[in-house]
Short mmCIF file of C-alpha atoms in Angstrom, two decimals:
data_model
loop_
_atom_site.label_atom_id
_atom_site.label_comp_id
_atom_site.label_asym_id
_atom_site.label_seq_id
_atom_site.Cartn_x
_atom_site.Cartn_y
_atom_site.Cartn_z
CA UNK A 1 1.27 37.31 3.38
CA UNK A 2 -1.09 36.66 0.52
CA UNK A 3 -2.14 39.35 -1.27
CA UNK A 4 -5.81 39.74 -2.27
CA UNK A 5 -5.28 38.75 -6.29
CA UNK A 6 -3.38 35.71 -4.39
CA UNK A 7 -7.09 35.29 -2.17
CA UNK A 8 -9.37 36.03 -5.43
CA UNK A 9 -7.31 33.09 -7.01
CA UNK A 10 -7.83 30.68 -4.29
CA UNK A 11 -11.37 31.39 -4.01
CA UNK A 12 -11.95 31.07 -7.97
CA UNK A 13 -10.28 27.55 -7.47
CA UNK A 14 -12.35 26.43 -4.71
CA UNK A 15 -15.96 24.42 -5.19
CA UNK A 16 -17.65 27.77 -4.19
CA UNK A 17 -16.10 29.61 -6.13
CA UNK A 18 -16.11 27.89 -9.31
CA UNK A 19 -19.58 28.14 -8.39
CA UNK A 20 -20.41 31.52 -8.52
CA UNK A 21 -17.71 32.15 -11.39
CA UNK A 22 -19.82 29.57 -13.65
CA UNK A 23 -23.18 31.93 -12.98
CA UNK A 24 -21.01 35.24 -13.53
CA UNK A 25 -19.86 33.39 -17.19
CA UNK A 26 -23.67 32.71 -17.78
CA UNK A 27 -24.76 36.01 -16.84
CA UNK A 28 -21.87 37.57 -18.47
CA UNK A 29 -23.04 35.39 -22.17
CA UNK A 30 -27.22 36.69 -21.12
CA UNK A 31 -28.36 39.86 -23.23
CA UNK A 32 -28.36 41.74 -19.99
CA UNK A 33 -25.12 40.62 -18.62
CA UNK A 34 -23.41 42.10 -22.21
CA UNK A 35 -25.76 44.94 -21.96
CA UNK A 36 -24.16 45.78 -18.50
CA UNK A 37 -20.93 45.04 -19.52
CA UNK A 38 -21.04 47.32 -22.22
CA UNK A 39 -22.39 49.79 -19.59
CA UNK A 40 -19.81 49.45 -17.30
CA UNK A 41 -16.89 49.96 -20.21
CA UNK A 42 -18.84 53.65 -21.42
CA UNK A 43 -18.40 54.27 -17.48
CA UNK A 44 -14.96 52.99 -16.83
CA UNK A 45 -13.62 55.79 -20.20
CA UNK A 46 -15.60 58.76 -18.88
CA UNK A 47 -13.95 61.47 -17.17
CA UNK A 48 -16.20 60.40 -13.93
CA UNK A 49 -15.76 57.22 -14.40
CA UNK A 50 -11.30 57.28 -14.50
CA UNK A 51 -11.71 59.74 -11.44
CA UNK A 52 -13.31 56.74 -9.39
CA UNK A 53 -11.27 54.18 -10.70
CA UNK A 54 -7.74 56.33 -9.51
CA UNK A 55 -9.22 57.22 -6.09
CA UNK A 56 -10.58 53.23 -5.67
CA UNK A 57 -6.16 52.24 -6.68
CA UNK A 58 -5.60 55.44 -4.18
CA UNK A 59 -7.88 53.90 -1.47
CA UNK A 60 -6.47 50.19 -2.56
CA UNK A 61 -2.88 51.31 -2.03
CA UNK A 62 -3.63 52.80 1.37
CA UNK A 63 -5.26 49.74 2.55
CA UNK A 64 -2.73 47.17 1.35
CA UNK A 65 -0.22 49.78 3.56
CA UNK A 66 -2.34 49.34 6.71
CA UNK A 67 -2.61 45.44 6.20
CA UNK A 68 1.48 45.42 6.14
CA UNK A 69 1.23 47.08 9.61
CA UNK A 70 2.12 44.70 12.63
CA UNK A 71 -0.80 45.11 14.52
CA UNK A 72 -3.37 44.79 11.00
CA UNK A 73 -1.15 41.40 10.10
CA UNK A 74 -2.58 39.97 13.52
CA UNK A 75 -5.66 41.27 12.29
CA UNK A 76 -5.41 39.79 9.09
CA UNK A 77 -3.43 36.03 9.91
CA UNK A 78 -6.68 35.77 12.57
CA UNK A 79 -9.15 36.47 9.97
CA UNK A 80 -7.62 33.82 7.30
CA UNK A 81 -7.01 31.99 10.08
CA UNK A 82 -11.38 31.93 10.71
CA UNK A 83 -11.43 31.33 7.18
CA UNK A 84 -9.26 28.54 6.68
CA UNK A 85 -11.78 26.54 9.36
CA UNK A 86 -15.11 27.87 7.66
CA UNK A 87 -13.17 27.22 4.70
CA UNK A 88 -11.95 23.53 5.35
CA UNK A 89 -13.75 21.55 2.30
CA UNK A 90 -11.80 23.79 -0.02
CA UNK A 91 -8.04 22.76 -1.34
#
């Protein structure tokens, strides 16, 4: 089973996603995209900030648990499986 670094790769391969990581570069490069970068870094070393990152890898851990479940595999082969189709022009 994939996991979802193995999805996010496959999507930043695909013509959609090379898409949307092209405008994320160009925003990234703007004044405001640095500006919210920068932003996001001053949020990311506060106290707050390391408290919501641990509890998101807490949450993230929990999930990828439930997804190794039988029944959530069915779950989750079905919806890659209604991806794959909606999906088809992609490699």
């Amino acid at each position: 089973m994939p996991t979802p670094v193995g999805w996010a790769v496959r999507f930043a391969v695909s013509p959609s996603g090379r898409k949307v990581m092209k405008r994320a570069i160009r925003t990234a490069r703007s004044a405001e995209g640095r500006k919210l970068i920068a932003q996001a870094r001053t949020v990311a070393n506060s106290a707050e900030g390391r408290r919501l990152i641990e509890q998101a890898k807490r949450v993230g851990k929990s999930a990828g648990q439930a997804a190794a479940s039988p029944e959530n595999r069915t779950r989750f082969d079905t919806l890659r499986d209604r991806l794959r189709v909606a999906g088809s022009d992609s490699p």
